[in-house]
C-alpha positions as a Python dict, from the first residue, in 0.01 Angstrom:
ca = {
    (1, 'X'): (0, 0, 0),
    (2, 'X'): (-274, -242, -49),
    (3, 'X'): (-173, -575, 170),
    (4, 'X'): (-176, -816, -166),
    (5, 'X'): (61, -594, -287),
    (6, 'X'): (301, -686, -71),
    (7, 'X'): (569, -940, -128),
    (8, 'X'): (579, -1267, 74),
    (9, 'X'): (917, -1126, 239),
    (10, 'X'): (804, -767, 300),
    (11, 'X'): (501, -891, 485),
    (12, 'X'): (670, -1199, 682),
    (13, 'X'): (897, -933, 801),
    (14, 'X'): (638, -642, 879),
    (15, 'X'): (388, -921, 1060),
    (16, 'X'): (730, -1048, 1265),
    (17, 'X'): (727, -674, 1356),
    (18, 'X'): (397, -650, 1451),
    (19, 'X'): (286, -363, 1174),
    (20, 'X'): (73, -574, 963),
    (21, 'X'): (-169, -894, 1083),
    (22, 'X'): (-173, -1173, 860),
    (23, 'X'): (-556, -1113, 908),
    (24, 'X'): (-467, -843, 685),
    (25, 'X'): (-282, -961, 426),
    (26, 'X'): (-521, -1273, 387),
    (27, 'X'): (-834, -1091, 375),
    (28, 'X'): (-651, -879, 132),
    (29, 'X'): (-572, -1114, -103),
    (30, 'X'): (-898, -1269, -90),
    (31, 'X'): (-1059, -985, -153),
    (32, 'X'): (-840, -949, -454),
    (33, 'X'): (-909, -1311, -579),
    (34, 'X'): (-1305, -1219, -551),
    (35, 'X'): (-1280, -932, -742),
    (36, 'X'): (-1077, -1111, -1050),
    (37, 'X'): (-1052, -1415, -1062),
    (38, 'X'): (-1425, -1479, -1293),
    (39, 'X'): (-1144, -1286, -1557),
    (40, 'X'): (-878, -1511, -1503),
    (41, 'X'): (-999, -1847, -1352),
    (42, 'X'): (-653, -1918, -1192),
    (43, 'X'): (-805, -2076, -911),
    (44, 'X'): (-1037, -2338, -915),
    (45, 'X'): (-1148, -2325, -558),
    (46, 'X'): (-1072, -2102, -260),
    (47, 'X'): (-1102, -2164, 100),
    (48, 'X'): (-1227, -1838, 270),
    (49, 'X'): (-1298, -1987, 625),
    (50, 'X'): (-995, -2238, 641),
    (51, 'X'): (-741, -1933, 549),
    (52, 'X'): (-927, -1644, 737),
    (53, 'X'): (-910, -1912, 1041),
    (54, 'X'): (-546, -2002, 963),
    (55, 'X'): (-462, -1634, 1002),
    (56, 'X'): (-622, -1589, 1313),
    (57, 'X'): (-403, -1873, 1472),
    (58, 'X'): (-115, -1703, 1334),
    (59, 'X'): (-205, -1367, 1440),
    (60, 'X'): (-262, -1561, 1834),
    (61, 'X'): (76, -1745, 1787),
    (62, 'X'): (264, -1428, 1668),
    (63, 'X'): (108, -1227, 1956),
    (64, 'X'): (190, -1500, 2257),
    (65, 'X'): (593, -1551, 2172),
    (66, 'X'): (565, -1845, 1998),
    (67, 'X'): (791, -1944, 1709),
    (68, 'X'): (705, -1838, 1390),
    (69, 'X'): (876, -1943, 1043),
    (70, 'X'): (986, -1716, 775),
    (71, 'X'): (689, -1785, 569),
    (72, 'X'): (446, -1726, 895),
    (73, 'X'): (86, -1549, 790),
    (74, 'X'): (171, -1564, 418),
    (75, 'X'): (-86, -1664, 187),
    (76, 'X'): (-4, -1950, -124),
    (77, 'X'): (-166, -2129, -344),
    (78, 'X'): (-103, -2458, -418),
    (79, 'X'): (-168, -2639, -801),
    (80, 'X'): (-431, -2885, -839),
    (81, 'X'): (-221, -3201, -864),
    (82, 'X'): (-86, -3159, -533),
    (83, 'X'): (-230, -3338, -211),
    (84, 'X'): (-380, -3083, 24),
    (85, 'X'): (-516, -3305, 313),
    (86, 'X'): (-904, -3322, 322),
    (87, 'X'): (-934, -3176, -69),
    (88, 'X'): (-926, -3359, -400),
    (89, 'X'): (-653, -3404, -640),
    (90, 'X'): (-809, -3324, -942),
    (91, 'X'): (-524, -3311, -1182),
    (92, 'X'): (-801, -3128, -1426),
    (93, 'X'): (-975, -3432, -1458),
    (94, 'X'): (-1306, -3456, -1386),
    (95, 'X'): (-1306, -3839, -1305),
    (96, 'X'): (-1117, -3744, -1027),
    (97, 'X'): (-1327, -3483, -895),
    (98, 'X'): (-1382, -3638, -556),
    (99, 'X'): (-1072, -3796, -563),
    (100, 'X'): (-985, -3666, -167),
    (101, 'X'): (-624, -3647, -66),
    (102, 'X'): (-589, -3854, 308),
    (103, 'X'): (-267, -3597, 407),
    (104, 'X'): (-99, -3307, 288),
    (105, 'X'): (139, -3346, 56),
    (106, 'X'): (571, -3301, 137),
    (107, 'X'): (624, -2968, 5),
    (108, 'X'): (257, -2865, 114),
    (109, 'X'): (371, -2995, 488),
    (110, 'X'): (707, -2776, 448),
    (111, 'X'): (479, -2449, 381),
    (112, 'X'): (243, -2508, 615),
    (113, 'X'): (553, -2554, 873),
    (114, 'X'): (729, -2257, 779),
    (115, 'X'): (412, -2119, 854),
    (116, 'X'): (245, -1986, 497),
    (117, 'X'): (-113, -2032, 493),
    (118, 'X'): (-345, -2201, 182),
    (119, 'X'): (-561, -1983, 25),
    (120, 'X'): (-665, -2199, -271),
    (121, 'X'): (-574, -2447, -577),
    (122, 'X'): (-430, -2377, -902),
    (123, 'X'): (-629, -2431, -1242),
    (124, 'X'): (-372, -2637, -1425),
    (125, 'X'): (-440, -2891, -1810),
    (126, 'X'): (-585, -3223, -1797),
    (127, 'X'): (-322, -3462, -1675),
    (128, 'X'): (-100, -3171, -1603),
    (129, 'X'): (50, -3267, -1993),
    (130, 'X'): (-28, -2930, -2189),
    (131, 'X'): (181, -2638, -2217),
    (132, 'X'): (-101, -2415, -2157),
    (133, 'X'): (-395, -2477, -1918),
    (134, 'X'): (-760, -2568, -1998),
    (135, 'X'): (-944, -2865, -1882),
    (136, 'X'): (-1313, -2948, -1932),
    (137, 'X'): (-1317, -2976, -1570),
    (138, 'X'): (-1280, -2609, -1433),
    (139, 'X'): (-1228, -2452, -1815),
    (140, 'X'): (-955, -2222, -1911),
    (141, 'X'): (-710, -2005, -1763),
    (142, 'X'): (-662, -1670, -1931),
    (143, 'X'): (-338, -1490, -1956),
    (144, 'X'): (-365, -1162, -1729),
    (145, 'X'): (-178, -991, -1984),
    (146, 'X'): (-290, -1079, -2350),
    (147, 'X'): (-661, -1226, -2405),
    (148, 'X'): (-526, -1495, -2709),
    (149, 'X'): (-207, -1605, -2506),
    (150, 'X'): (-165, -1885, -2332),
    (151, 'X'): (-95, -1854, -1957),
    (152, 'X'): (152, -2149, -2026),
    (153, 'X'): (140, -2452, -1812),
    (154, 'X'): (130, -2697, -1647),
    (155, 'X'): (150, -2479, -1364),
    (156, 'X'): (-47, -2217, -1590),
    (157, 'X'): (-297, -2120, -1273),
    (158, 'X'): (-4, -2060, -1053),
    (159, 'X'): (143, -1830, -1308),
    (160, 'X'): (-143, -1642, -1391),
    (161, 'X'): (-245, -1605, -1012),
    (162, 'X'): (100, -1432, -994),
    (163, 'X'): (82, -1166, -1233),
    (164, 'X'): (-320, -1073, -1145),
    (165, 'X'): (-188, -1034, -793),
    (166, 'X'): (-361, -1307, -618),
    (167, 'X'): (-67, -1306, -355),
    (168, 'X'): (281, -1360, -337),
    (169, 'X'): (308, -1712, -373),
    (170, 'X'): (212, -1987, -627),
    (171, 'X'): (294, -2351, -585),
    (172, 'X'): (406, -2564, -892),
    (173, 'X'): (572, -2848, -1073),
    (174, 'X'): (790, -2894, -1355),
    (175, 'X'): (877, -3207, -1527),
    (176, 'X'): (902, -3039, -1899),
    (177, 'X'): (912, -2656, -1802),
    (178, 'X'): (548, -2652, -1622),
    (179, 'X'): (712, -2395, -1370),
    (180, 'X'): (882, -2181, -1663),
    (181, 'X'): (666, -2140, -1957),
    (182, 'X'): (403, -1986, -1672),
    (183, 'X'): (682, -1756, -1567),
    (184, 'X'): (777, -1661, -1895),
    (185, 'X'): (427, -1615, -2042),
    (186, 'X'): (265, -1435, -1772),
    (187, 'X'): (569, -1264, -1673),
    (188, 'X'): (694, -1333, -1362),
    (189, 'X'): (969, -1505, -1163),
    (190, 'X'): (1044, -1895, -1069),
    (191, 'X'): (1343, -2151, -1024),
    (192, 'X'): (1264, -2506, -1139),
    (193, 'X'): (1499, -2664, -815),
    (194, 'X'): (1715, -2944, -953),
    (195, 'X'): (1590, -3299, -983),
    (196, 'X'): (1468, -3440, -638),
    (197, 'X'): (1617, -3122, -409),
    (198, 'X'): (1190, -3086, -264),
    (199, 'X'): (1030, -3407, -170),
    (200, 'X'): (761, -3510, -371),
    (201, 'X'): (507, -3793, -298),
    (202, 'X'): (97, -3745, -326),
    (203, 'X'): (-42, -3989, -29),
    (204, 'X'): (-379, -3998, -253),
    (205, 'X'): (-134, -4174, -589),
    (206, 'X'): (-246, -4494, -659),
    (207, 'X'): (105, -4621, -794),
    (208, 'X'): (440, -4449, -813),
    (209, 'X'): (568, -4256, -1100),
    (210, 'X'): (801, -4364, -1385),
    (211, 'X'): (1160, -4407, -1325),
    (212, 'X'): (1189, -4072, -1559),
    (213, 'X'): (955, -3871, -1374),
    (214, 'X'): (1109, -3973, -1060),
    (215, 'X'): (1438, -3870, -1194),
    (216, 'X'): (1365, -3546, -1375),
    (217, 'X'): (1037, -3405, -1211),
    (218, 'X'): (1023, -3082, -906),
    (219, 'X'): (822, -2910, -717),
    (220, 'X'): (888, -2542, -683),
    (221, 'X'): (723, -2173, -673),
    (222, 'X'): (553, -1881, -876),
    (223, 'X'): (626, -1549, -780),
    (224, 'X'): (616, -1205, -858),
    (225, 'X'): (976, -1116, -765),
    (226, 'X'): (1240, -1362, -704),
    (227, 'X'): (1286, -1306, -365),
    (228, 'X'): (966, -1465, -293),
    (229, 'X'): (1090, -1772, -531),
    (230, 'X'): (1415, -1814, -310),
    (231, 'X'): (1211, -1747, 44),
    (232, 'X'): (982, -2008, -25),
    (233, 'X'): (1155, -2275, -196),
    (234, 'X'): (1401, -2242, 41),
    (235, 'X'): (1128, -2328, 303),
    (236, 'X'): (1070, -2643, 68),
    (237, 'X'): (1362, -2814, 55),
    (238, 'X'): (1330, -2953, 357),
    (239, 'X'): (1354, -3321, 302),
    (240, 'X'): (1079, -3582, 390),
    (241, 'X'): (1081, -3972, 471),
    (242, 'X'): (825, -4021, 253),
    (243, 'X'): (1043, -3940, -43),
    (244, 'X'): (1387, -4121, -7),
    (245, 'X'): (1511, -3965, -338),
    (246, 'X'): (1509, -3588, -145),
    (247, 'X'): (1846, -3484, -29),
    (248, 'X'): (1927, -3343, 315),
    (249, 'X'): (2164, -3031, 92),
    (250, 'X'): (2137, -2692, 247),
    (251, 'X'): (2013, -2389, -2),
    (252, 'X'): (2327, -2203, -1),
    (253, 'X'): (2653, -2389, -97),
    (254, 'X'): (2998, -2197, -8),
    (255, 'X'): (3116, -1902, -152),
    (256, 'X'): (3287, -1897, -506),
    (257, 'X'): (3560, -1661, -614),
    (258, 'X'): (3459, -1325, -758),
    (259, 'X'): (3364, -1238, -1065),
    (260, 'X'): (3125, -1521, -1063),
    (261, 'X'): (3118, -1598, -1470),
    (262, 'X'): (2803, -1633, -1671),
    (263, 'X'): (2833, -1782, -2016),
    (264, 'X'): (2619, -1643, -2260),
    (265, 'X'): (2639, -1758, -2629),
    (266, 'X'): (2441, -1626, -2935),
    (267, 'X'): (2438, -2015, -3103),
    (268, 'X'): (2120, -2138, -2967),
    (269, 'X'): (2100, -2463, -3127),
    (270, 'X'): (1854, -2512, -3484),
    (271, 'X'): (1577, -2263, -3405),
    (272, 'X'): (1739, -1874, -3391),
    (273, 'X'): (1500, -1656, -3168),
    (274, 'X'): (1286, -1422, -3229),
    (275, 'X'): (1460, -1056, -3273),
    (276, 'X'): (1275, -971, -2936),
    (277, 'X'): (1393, -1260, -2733),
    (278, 'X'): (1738, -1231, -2845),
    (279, 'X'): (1741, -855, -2749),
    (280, 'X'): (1610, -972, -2391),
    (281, 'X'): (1915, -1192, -2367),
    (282, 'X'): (2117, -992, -2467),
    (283, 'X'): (1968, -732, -2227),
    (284, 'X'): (2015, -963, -1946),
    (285, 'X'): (2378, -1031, -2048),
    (286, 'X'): (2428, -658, -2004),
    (287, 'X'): (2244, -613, -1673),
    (288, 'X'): (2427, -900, -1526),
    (289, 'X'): (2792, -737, -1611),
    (290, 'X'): (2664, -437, -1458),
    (291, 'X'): (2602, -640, -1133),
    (292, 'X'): (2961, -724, -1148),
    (293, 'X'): (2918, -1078, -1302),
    (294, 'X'): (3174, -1160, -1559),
    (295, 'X'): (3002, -1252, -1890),
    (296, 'X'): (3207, -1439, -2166),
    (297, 'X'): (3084, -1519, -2492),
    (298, 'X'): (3130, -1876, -2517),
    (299, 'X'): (2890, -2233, -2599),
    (300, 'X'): (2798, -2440, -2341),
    (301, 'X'): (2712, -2845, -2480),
    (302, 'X'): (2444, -2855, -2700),
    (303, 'X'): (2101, -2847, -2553),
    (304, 'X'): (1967, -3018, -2865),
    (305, 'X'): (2089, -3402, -2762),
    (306, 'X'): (1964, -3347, -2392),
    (307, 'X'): (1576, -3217, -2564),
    (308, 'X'): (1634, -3538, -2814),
    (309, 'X'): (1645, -3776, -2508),
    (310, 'X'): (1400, -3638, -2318),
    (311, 'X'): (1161, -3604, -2566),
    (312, 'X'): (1231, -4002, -2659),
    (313, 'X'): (1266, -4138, -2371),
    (314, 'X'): (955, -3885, -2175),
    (315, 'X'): (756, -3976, -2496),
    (316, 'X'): (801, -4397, -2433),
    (317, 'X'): (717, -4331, -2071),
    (318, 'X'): (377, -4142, -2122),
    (319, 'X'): (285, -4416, -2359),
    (320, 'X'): (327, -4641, -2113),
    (321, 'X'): (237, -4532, -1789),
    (322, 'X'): (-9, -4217, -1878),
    (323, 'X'): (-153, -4362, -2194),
    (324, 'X'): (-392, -4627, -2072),
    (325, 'X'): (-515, -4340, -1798),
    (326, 'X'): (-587, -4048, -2045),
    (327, 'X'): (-733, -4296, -2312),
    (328, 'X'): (-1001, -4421, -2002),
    (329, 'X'): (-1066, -4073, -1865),
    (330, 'X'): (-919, -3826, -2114),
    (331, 'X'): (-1067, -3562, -2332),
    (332, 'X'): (-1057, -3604, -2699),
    (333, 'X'): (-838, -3332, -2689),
    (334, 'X'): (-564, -3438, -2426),
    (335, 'X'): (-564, -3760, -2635),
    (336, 'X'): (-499, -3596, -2983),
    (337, 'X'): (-241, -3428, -2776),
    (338, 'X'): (-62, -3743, -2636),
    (339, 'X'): (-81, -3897, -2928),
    (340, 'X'): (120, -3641, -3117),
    (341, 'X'): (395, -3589, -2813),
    (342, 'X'): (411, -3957, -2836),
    (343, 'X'): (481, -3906, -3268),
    (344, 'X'): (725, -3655, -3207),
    (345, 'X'): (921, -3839, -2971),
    (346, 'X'): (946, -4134, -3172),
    (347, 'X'): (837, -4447, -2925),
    (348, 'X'): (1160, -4624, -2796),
    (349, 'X'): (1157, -5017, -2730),
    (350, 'X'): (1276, -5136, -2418),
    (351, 'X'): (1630, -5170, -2498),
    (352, 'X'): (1632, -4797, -2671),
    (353, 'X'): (1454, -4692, -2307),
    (354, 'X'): (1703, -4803, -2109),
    (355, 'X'): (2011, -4712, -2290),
    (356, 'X'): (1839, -4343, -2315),
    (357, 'X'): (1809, -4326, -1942),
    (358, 'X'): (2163, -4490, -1917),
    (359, 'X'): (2308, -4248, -2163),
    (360, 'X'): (2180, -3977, -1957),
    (361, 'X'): (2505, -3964, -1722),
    (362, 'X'): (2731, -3908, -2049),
    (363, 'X'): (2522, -3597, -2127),
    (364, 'X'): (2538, -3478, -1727),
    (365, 'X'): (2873, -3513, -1741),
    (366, 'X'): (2976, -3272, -2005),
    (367, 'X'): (2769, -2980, -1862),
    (368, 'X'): (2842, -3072, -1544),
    (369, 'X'): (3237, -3007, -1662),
    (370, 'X'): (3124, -2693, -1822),
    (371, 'X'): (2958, -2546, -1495),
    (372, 'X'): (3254, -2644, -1329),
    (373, 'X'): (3405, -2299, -1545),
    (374, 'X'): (3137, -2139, -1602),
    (375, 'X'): (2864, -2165, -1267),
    (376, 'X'): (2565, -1986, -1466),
    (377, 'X'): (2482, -1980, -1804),
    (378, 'X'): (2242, -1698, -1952),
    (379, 'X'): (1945, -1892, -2256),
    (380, 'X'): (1627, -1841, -2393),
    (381, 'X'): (1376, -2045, -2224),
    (382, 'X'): (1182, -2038, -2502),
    (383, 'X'): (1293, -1872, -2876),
    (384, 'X'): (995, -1711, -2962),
    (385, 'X'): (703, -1540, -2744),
    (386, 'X'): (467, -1769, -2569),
    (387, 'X'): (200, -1918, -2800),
    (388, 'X'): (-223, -1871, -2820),
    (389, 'X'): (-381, -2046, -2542),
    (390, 'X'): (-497, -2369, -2790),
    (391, 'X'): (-235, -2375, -3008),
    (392, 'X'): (-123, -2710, -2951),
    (393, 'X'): (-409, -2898, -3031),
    (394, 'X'): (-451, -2733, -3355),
    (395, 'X'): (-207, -2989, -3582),
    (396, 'X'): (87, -3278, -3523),
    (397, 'X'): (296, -2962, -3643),
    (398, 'X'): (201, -2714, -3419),
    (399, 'X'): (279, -2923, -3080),
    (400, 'X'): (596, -3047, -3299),
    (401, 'X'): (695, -2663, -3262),
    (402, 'X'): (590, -2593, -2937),
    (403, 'X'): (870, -2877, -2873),
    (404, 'X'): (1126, -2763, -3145),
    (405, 'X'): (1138, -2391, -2984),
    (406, 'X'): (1104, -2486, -2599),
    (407, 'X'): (1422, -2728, -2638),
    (408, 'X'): (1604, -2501, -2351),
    (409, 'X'): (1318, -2636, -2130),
    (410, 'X'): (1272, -2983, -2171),
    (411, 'X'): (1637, -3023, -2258),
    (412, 'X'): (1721, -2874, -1857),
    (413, 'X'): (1498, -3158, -1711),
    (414, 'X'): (1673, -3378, -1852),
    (415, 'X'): (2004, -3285, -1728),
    (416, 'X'): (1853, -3219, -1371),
    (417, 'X'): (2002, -2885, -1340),
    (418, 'X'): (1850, -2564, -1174),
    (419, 'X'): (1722, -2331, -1430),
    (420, 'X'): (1532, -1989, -1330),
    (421, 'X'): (1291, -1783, -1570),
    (422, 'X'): (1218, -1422, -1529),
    (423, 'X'): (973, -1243, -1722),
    (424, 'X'): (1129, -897, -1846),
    (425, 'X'): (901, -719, -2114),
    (426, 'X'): (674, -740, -2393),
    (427, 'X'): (742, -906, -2726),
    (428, 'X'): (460, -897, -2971),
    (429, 'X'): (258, -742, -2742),
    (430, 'X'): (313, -1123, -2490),
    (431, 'X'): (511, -1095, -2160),
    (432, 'X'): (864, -1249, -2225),
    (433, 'X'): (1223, -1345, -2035),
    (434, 'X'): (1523, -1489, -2019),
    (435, 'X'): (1658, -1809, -1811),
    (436, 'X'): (1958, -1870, -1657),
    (437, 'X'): (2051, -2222, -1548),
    (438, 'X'): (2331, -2372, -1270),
    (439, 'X'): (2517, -2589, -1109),
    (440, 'X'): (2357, -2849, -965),
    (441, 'X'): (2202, -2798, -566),
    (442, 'X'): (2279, -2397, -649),
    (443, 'X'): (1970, -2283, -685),
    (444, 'X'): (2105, -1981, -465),
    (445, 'X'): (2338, -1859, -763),
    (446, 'X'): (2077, -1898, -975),
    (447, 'X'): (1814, -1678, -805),
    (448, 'X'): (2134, -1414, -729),
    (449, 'X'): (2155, -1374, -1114),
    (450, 'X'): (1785, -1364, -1145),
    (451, 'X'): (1787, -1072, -816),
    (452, 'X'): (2034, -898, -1004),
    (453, 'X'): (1826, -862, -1342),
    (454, 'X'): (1510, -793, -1171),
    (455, 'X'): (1724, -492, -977),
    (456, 'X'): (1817, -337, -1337),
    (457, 'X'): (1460, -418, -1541),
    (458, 'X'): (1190, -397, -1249),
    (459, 'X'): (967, -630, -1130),
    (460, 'X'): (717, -694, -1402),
    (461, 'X'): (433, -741, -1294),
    (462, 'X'): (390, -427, -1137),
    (463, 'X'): (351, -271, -1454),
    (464, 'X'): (17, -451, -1493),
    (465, 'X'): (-125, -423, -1166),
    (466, 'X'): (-28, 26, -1272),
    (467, 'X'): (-214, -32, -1545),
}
């Protein structure tokens, strides 16, 4: 088997072993990159000499005895709005082309210590504030699988790095489902952690975030398979001084009497899925009882108020803290864009912003009570197949819909909960999948559930590498 083939926890192991060199694997995967990435432009730049270096070290510390991590020789990538010491932070904005970061990053520090090695950045939308990704900085991303679809975004480099088979791992961020709609349009695997569980904190920002984005915003990874999304977020979590919010919580909590129960429930709020979507779910549902889960029909709180105040109160803080930004360095388009989200979420006064953040505890607490029965719950992400590439930018209506039918996503950030996407098959000729969301700090059930599928439907992006 070709070395980029591998998955980040087959080749760990088989370079612990001393079968494979992460020479190997690296020069692999680059050679991969080279060959496809003019199609896809899911990187924007790649460092040949840092990572073929990198793996040399590794190679010397693996052969000497000294400790290695579970991540040690692996390749990743890591998306452009993350600090990567001596590189810039371009967020897809050209005004910030030279815009150098001073240190790496927390969760970049974590890889690098479990021993993964960078091979390049992710292409991601100006700002990071598009569900798809195209920036007049490094252009568009194309979706491996479909040339009209959107590769999703933010993290819509990450995801299509994943499915061309650019390695095993994919860095990315989610504040509004930038980690899922990549997973779910380009078909592959990903757990958006819950709120604040890896350290964030870019040593090149300016000026911290918004009290929202604080609260609701994570850092996770892209994969392939979903072992590769537990291995290396697992490797994340490790908290950091630099972000007091990050919790010292270990990745698996204790054990929880068997059958674990799943909810599942065919009332999905205003916007039925598509026939396709629906079947995956119900798909899922099936594949999960087979695992031995026990699946009850039941409702969990409606995701429709927790979308409602995320969209308000997201909306107010854009306008405030983003807006000034994009208007000074934005495109026309990311401004037209804003502007609409901003429409849409109907701009809340000061009083209305804090009673939406305050309010936010109320709507916590019921599914938190709900998740206290039921651990997992099986959704759409999204409740119809993923979108063409500019679609959002074509009218006030169409990004009004994007919102309307991606409520499970945005609505999850608000509550702070982990919530996993795996991609599963083809609807309308456009990968699709399911999620499944958790109890808070068990992002370990989560990615069991997500194992389990994956087990029953195969690991999707195989097929496209086959074909």
């Amino acid at each position: 088997m070709e070395p980029w083939r591998l998955t980040a926890t087959d080749a760990a192991a088989m370079m612990a072993r001393g079968e494979l060199t992460s020479v190997d694997v690296v020069e692999s995967v680059l050679e991969r990159i080279d060959a496809h990435n003019g199609d896809v432009n899911a990187l924007t730049s790649v460092d040949h000499d840092g990572a073929r270096t990198a793996a040399e070290k590794a190679d010397e510390r693996r052969r000497a005895g000294g400790p290695i991590g579970p991540l040690h020789g692996v390749p990743v990538t890591i998306k452009g709005n993350l600090d990567v010491a001596g590189e810039p932070t371009t967020s897809g904005v050209a005004a910030f082309a030279d815009k150098l970061a001073p240190e790496d990053a927390p969760a970049v520090s974590n890889l690098r210590r479990a021993g993964a090695i960078v091979v390049g950045r992710t292409n991601l939308p100006e700002f990071g504030i598009r569900g798809t990704t195209f920036n007049p900085l490094f252009g568009r991303t194309a979706n491996p699988w479909h040339p009209d679809a959107s590769p999703g975004g933010s993290s819509g480099g990450a995801g299509a790095a994943a499915a061309a088979g650019f390695g095993p791992l994919h860095q990315g961020s989610d504040i509004g489902g930038s980690l899922r709609f990549p997973a779910f349009g380009c078909g592959v695997a990903t757990i958006k952690p819950t709120s604040n569980r890896v350290p964030a904190f870019n040593p090149s920002s300016s000026a911290e975030r918004g009290v929202l984005s604080q609260t609701i915003s994570c850092i996770g990874m892209i994969s392939p398979t979903v072992a590769d999304v537990r291995l290396a977020t697992e490797a994340m979590i490790a908290p950091d001084a630099r972000d007091p919010n990050s919790p010292p919580v270990p990745w698996c909590g204790p054990d929880l009497p068997a059958p674990l129960t799943v909810a599942v429930s065919h009332d999905w709020g205003p916007h039925a899925p598509h026939p396709g979507i629906a079947a995956l779910i119900d798909r899922a549902a099936s594949q999960l009882g087979d695992a031995g889960y026990r699946v009850v029909e039941v409702a969990p709180p409606p995701i429709e108020e927790a979308f409602r105040s995320w969209l308000a109160a997201a909306s107010t803080e854009l306008a405030v803290g983003l807006g000034p930004v994009v208007d000074r360095f934005g495109s026309d388009d990311t401004r037209q864009l804003l502007e609409w989200t901003i429409e849409a979420g109907q701009l809340l006064d000061r009083d209305g912003y804090m009673w939406a953040l305050g309010d936010r505890t109320r709507i916590q607490r019921a599914w938190n009570l709900f998740l206290d029965e039921h651990p997992l719950v099986l959704c759409p992400f999204m409740t119809q197949p993923m979108y063409d590439w500019d679609f959002d930018v074509r009218s006030f209506e169409a990004v009004n819909d994007v919102l309307e039918r991606a409520m499970h996503a945005f609505g999850v950030n608000f509550l702070g909960l982990p919530a996993g996407v795996i991609g599963m098959d083809l609807v309308e000729d456009r990968p699709a999948g399911v999620q499944v969301l958790g109890r808070r700090y068990r992002e370990d059930l989560v990615c069991d559930a997500l194992e389990a599928i994956e087990h029953r439907n195969g690991v999707m992006a195989e097929r496209l590498w086959s074909s």
